[in-house]
Short mmCIF file of C-alpha atoms in Angstrom, two decimals:
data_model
loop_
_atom_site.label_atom_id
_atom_site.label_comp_id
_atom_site.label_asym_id
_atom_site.label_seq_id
_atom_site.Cartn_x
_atom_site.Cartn_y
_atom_site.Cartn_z
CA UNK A 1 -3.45 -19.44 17.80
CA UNK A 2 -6.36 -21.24 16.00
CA UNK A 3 -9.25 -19.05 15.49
CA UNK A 4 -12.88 -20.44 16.27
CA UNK A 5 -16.10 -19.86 14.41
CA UNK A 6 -19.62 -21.04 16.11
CA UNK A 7 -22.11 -22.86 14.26
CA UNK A 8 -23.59 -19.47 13.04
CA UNK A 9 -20.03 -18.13 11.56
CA UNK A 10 -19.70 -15.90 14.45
CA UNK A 11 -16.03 -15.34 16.17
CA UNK A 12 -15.07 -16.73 19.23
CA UNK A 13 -12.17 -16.66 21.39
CA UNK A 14 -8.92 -18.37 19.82
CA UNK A 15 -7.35 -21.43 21.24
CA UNK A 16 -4.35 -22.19 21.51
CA UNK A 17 -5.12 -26.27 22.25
CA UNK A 18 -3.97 -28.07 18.94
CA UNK A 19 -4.82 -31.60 21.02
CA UNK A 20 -8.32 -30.49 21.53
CA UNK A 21 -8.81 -28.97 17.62
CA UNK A 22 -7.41 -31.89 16.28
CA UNK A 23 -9.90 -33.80 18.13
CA UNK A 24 -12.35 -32.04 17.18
CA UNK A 25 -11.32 -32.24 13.65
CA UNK A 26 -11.29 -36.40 13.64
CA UNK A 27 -14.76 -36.51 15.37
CA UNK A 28 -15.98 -34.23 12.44
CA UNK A 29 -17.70 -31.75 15.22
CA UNK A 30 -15.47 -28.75 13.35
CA UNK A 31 -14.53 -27.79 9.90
CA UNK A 32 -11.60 -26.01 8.50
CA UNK A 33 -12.57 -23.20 6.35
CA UNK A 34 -9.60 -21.14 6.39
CA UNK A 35 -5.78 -22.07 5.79
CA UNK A 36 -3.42 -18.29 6.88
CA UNK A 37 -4.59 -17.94 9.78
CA UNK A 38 -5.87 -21.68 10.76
CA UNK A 39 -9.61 -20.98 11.74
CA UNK A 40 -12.08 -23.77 12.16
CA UNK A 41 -16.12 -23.75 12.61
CA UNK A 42 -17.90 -25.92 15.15
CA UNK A 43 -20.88 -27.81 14.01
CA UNK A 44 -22.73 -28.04 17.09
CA UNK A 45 -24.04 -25.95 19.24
CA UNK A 46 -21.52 -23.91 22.10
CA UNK A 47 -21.40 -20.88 24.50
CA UNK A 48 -20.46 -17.73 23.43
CA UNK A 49 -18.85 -16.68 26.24
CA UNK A 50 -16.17 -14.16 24.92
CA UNK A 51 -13.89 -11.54 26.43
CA UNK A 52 -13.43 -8.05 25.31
CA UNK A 53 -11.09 -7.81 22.39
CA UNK A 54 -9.33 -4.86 21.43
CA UNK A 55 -7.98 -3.89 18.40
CA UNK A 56 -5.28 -1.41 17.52
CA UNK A 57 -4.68 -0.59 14.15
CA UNK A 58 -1.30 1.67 12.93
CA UNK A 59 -2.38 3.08 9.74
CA UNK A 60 0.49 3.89 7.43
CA UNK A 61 0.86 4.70 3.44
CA UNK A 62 3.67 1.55 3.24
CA UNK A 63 3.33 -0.46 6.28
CA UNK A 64 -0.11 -1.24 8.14
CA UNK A 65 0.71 -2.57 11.75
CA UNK A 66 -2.29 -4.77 13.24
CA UNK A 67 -2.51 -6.14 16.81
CA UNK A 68 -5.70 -7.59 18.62
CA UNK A 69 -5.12 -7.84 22.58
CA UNK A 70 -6.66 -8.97 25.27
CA UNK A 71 -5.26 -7.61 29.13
CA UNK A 72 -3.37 -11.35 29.18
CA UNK A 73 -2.11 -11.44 25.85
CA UNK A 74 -2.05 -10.89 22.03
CA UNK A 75 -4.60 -13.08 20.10
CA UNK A 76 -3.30 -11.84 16.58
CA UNK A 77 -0.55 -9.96 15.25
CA UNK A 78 0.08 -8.76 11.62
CA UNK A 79 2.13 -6.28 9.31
CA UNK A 80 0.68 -5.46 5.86
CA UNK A 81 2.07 -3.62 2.88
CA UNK A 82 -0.15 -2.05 0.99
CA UNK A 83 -0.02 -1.38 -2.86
CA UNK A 84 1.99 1.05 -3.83
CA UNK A 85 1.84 0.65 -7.90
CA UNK A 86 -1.60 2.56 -8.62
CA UNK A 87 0.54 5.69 -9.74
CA UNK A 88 2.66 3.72 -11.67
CA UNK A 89 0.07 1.85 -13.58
CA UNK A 90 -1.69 5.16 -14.17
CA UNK A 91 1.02 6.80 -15.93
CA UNK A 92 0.91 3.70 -18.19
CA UNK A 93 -2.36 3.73 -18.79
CA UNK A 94 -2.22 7.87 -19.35
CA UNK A 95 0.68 7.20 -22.23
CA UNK A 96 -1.23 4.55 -23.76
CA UNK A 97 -4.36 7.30 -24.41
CA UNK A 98 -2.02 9.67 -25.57
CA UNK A 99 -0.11 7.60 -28.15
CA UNK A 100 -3.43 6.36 -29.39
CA UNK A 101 -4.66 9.96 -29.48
CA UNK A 102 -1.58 10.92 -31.67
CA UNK A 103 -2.06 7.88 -34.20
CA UNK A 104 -3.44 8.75 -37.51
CA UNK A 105 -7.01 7.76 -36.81
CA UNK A 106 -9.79 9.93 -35.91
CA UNK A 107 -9.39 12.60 -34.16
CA UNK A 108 -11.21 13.16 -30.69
CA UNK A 109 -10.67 16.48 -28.98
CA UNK A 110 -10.19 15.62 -25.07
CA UNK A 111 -13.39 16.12 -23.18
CA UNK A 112 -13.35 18.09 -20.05
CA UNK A 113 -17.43 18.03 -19.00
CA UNK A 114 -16.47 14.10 -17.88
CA UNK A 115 -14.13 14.40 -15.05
CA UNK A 116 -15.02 12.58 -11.75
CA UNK A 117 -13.74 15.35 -9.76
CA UNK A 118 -16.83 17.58 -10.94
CA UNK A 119 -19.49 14.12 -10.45
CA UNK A 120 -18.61 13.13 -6.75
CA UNK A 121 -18.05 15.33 -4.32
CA UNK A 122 -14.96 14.44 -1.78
CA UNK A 123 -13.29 12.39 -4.88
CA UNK A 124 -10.00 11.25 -3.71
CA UNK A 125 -7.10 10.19 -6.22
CA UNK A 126 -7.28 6.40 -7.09
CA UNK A 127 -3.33 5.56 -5.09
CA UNK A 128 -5.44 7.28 -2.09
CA UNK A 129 -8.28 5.09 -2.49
CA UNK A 130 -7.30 1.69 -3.08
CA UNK A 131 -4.73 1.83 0.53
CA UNK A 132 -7.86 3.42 2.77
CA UNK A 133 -10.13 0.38 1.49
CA UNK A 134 -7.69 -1.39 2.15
CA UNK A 135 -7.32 -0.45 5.35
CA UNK A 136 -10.81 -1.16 6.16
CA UNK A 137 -10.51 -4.54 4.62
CA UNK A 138 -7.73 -5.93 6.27
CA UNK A 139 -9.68 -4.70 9.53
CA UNK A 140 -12.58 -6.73 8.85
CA UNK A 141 -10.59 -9.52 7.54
CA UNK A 142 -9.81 -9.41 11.73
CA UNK A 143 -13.20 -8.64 12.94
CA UNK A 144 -14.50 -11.66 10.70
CA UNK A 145 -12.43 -14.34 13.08
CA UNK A 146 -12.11 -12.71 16.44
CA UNK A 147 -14.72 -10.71 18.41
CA UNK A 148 -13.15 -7.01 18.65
CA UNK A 149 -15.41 -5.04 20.84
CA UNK A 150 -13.36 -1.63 19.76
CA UNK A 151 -11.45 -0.51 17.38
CA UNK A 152 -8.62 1.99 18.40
CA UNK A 153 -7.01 3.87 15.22
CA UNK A 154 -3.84 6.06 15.08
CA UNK A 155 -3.62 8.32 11.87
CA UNK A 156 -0.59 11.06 11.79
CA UNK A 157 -1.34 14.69 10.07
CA UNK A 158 1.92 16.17 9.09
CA UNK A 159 2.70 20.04 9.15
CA UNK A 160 3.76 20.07 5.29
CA UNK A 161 5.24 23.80 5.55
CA UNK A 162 7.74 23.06 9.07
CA UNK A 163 8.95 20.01 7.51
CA UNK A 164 9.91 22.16 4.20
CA UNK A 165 11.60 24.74 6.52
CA UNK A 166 13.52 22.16 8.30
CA UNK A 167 14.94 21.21 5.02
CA UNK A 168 15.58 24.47 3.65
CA UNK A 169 16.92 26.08 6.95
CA UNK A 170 14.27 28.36 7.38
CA UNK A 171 12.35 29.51 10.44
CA UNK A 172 9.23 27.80 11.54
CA UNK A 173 5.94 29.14 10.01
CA UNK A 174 3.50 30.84 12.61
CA UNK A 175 -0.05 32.21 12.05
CA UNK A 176 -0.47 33.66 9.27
CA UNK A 177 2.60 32.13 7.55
CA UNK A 178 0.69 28.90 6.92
CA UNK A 179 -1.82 30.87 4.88
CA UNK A 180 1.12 32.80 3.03
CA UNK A 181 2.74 30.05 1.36
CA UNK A 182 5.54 29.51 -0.89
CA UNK A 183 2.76 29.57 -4.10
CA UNK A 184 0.71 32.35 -2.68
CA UNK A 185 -0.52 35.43 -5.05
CA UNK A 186 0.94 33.26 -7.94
CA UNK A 187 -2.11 31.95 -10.84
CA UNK A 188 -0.41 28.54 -10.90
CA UNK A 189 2.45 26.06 -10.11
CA UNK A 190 3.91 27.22 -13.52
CA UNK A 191 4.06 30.83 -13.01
CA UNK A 192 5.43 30.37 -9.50
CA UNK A 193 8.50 28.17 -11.01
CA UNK A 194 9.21 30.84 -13.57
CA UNK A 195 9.40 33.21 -11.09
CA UNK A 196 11.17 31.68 -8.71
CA UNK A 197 13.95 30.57 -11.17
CA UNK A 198 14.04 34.47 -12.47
CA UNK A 199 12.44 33.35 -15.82
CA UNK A 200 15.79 32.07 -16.41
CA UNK A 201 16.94 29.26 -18.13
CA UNK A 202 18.65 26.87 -15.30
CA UNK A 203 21.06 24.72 -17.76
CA UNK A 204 22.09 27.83 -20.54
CA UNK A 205 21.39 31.32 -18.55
CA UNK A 206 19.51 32.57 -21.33
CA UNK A 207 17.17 35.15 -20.31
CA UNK A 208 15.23 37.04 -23.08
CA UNK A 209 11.54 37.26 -23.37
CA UNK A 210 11.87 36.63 -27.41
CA UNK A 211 12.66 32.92 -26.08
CA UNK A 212 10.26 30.64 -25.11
CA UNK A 213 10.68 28.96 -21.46
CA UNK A 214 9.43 25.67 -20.40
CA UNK A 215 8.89 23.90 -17.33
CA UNK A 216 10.88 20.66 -16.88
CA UNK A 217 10.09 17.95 -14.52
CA UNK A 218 13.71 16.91 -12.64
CA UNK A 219 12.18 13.48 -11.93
CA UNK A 220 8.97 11.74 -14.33
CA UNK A 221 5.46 13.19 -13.60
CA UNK A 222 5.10 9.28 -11.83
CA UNK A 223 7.83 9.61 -9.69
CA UNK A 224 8.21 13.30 -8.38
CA UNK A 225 4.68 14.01 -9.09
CA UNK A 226 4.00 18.02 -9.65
CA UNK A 227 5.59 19.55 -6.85
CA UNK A 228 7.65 22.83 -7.48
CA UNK A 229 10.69 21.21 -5.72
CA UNK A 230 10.32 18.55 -8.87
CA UNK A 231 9.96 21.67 -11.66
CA UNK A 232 12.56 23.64 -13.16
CA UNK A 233 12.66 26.28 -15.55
CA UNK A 234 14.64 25.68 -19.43
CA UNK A 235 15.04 27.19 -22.90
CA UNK A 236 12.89 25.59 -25.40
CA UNK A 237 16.03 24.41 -27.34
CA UNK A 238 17.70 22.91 -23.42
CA UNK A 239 14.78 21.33 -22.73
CA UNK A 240 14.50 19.69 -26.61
CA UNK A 241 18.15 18.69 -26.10
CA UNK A 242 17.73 17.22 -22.16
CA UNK A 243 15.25 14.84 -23.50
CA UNK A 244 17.34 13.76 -26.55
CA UNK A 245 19.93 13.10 -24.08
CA UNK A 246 22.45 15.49 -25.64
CA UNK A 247 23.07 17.38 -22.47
CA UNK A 248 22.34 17.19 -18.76
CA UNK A 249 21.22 19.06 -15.82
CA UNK A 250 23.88 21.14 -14.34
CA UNK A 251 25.45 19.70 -10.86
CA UNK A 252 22.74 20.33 -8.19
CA UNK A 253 19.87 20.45 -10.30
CA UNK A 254 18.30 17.70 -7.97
CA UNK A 255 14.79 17.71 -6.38
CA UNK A 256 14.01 18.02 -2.49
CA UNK A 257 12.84 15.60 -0.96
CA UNK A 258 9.49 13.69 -1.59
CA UNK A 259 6.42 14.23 1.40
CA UNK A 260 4.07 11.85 -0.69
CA UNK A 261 3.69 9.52 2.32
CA UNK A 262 2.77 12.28 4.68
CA UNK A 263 0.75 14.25 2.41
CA UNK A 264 -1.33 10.80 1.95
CA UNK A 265 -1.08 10.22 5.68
CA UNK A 266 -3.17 13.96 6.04
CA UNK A 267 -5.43 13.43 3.13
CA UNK A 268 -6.63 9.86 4.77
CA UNK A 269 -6.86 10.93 8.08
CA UNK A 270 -10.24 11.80 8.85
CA UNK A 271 -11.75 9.50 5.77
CA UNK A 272 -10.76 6.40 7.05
CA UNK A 273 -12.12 7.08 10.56
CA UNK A 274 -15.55 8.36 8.58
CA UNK A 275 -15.94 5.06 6.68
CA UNK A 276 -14.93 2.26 9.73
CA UNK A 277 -17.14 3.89 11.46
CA UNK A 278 -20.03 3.56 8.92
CA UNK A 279 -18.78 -0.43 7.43
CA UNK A 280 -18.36 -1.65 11.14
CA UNK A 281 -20.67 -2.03 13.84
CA UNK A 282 -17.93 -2.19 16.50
CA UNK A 283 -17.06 1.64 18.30
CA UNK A 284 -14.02 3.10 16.50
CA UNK A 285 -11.92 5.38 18.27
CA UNK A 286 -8.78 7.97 17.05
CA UNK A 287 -5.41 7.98 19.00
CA UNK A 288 -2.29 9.72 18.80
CA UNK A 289 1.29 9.14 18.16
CA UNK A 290 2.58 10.91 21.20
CA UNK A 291 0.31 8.70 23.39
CA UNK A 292 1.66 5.29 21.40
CA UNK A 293 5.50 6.52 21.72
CA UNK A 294 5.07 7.55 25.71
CA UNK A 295 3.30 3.74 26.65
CA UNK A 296 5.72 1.83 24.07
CA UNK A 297 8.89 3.75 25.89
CA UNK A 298 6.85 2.80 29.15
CA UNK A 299 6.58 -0.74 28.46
CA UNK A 300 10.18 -0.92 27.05
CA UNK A 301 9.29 -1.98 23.31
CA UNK A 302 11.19 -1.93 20.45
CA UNK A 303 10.05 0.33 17.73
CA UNK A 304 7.99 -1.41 14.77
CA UNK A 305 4.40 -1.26 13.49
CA UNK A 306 3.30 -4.64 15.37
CA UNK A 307 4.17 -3.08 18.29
CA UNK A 308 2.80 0.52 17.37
CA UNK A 309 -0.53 -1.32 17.47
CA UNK A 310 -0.41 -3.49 20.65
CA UNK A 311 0.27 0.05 22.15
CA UNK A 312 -2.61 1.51 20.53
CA UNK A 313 -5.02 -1.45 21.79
CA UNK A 314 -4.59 -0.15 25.18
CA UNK A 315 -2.80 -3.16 26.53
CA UNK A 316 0.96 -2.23 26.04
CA UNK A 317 1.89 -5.05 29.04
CA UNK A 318 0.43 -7.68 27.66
CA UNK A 319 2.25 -10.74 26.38
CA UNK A 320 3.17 -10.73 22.76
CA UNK A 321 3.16 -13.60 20.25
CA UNK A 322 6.44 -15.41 19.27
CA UNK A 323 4.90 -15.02 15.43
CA UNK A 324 3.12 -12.54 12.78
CA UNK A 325 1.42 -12.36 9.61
CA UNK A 326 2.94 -10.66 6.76
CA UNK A 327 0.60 -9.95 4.31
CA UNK A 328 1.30 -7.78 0.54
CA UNK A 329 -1.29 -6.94 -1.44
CA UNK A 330 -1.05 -7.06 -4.62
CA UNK A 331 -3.61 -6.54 -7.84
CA UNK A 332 -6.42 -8.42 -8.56
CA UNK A 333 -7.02 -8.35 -12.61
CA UNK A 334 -4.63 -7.12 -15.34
CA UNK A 335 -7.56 -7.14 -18.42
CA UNK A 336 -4.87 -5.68 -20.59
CA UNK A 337 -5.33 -7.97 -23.65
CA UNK A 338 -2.18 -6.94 -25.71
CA UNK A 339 1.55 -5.50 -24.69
CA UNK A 340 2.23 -2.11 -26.04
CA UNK A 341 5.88 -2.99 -27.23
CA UNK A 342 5.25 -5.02 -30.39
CA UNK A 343 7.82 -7.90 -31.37
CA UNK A 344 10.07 -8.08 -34.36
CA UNK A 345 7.94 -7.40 -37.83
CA UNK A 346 5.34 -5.41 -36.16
CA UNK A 347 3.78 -8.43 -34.36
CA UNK A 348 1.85 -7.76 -31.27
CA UNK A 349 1.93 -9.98 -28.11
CA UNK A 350 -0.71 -11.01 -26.17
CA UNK A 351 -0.98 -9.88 -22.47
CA UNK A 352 -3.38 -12.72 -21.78
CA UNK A 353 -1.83 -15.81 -19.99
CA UNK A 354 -3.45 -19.12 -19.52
CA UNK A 355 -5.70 -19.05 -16.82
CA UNK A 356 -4.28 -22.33 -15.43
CA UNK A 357 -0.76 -23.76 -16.16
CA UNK A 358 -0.01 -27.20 -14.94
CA UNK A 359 -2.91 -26.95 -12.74
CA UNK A 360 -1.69 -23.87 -11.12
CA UNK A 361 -2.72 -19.95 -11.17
CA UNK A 362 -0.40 -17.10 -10.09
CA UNK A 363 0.17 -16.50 -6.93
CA UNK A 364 -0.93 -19.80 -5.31
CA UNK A 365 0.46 -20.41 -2.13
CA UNK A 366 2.62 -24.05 -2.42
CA UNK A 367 4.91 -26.02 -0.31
CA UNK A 368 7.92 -26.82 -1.62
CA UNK A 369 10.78 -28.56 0.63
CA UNK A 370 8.52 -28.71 3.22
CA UNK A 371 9.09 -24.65 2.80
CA UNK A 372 5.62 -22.79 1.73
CA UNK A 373 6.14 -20.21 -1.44
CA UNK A 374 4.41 -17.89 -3.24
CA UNK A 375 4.26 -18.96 -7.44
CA UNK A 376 5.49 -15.33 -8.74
CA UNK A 377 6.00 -16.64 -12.53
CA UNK A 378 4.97 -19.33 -14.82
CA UNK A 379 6.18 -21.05 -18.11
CA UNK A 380 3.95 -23.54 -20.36
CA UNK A 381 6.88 -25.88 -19.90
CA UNK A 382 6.03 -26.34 -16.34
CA UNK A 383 8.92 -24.59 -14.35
CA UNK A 384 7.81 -21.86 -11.68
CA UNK A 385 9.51 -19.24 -10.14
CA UNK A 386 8.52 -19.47 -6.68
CA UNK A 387 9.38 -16.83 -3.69
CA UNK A 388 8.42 -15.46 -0.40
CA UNK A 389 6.82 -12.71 0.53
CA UNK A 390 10.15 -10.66 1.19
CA UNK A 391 11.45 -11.73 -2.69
CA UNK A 392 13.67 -14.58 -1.17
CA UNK A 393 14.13 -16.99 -4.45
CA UNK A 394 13.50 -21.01 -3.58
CA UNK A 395 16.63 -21.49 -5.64
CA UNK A 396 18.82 -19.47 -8.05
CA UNK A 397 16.39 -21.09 -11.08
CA UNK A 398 12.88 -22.13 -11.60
CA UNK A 399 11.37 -25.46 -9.87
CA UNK A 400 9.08 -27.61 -11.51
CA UNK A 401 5.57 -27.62 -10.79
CA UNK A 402 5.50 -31.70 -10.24
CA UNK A 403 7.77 -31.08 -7.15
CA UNK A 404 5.13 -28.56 -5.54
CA UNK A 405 2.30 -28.97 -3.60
CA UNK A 406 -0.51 -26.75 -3.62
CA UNK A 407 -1.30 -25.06 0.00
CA UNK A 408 -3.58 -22.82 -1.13
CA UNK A 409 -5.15 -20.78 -4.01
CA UNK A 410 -4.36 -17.18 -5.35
CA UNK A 411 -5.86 -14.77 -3.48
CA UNK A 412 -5.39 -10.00 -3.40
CA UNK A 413 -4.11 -10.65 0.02
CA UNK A 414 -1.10 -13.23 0.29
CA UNK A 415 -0.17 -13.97 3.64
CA UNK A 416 2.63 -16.20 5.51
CA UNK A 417 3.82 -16.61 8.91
CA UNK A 418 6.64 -15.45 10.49
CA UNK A 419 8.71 -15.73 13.35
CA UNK A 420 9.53 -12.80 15.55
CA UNK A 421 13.14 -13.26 16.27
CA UNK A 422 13.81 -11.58 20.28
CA UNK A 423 16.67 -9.57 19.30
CA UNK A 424 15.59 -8.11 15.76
CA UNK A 425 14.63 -4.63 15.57
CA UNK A 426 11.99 -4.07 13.28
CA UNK A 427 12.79 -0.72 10.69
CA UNK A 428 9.98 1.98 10.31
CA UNK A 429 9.68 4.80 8.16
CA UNK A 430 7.37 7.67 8.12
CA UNK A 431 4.91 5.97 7.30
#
């Protein structure tokens, strides 16, 4: 499909004539001005005469399916990852302020009267944040090149507590049950760990209130987060020795299992459909995933998030594309100006690369092979490592940059095409 832009930058209705765009093109009566996906602008005057697009949009916390249909066939298909290192780059930054808070300069007492949670009400944690707006983006990105008149959205709300019962062999909550949870009549998630472990020490057995108990995370604070299945109660002298890496957890010590995706799936829900519906002047409108499994059985589809969202567009018969855009997301500044690990005599080493190398910037999209790549690293002496979206290498070592050609430059949302093969089934998760 090449997407068409009038005269005014409005959307039309895609074409899928390369003679005539090309023809247009020579004759200089349309302009390219995008690359991923091909979209041209007329420069004279046309109809609008467009048909009503639909939109369907399969919202997920590591996969984003994206499908825009018409009752004949799909104009534009897409899967996009979202980011999924905010936490981690948190945690960084959180042991950075600590370390400097423990240096001997001057001491600051940690301030408590600054907290955004206490300035803006309906705060939302920054990992939360950053995948709804991108959401939103990556639906406008559509809305900018083809004319959606509706938007159809399917969010999933998890029941936290049946899912934890299912795991722990327990019968299902009912009425009250859900207001009578595990934590309930307990000050904090500390005091309900103590007493669920018998304010016993897990790894020694000691059990003596003239010894002081601590609460140990099983996994890091970044990767099991706060959740009582990630806490366990030890000694002050197990829990010294556990981090020295003089002894370990006994056998079974290990955490359940994470609901992170689902609890961001619940917590996203309604604030996604609050802002499309205040960013975009096109009718939004919630769905289910009961309704997108029965027409997706109906229409005999494989399972996968492209197909998720032709199903949620409303036209579940029409026919599909032979290709897709994968798109990742991935950060748009790092202003860190040094490393925190210092080099060899106490020398530190600057974070800040060259903003061009060779005459090339990371992430730049180049063709290589007649293959197009994705520069993922770069050395002064001119040798890239260049990949694809999926990680694929364009040979076991680096290439040099005067055997590349650029396509296009860096960009937060890297995007490639890709072929749908008939007889590969796409994986899904919960998300």
């Amino acid at each position: 499909m090449v997407y068409v832009l009038d005269i005014n930058g409005q959307p039309l209705m895609p074409t899928a004539r390369h003679g005539k765009v090309r023809r247009l093109l020579n004759s200089h009566l349309a302009k390219v001005v995008k690359r991923c996906p091909f979209t041209i602008q007329l420069l004279y005057q046309s109809t609008k005469e467009i048909q009503p697009v639909s939109l369907g949009v399969d919202a997920g916390s590591k996969h984003i399916g994206l499908a825009a249909t018409i009752e004949q066939k799909v104009l534009y298909q897409e899967e996009l990852t979202p980011r999924n290192d905010v936490v981690k780059l948190l945690s960084a930054k959180r042991a950075c302020r600590h370390s400097r808070r423990n240096r001997k300069t001057r001491y600051r007492k940690p301030r408590f009267n600054n907290r955004v949670h206490s300035k803006h009400k309906g705060w939302l944690a920054p990992s939360v944040e950053v995948k709804i707006q991108e959401h939103i983006t990556a639906i406008k990105n559509i809305c900018k090149i083809l004319p959606a008149s509706e938007i159809h959205v399917e969010t999933a709300e998890f029941d936290l507590q049946r899912l934890k019962a299912m795991e722990e062999g327990k019968t299902f909550p009912v009425g009250t049950d859900y207001q009578l949870g595990e934590q309930y009549d307990f000050y904090n998630t500390r005091q309900y760990v103590l007493h669920r472990d018998g304010y016993t020490c897990q790894c020694c057995g000691v059990h003596d209130k003239d010894v002081k108990l601590h609460v140990h995370h099983i996994e890091s604070r970044q990767t099991g987060g706060n959740a009582p299945n990630n806490l366990i109660t030890l000694c002050e002298h197990c829990h010294k020795a556990l981090h020295e890496g003089k002894i370990k957890l006994p056998k079974g010590k290990k955490r359940g299992k994470s609901h992170r995706d689902a609890a961001f799936m619940g917590i996203m829900r309604n604030t996604l459909l609050e802002r499309l519906k205040k960013e975009v002047s096109v009718p939004v409108m919630m769905t289910y995933g009961y309704i997108t499994k029965y027409w997706r059985e109906k229409a005999d589809l494989e399972k996968s998030h492209i197909n998720d969202a032709i199903c949620i567009s409303k036209h579940p018969y029409t026919k599909p594309l032979d290709t897709y855009y994968l798109t990742k997301v991935v950060r748009h500044h790092n202003r860190q100006i040094h490393k925190a690990n210092f080099s060899k005599g106490g020398i530190r080493k600057r974070n800040q690369a060259p903003y061009l190398v060779k005459g090339f910037r990371l992430f730049d999209k180049v063709l290589y092979q007649g293959k197009e790549y994705f520069i993922f690293g770069r050395r002064t002496t001119g040798y890239f490592d260049i990949r694809t979206l999926d990680g694929t290498k364009a040979n076991k070592g680096s290439v040099s940059y005067k055997k590349l050609r650029i396509q296009d430059t860096a960009k937060a949302y890297l995007k490639e095409v890709r072929a749908i093969p008939h007889m590969n089934k796409f994986t899904c998760d919960l998300a």
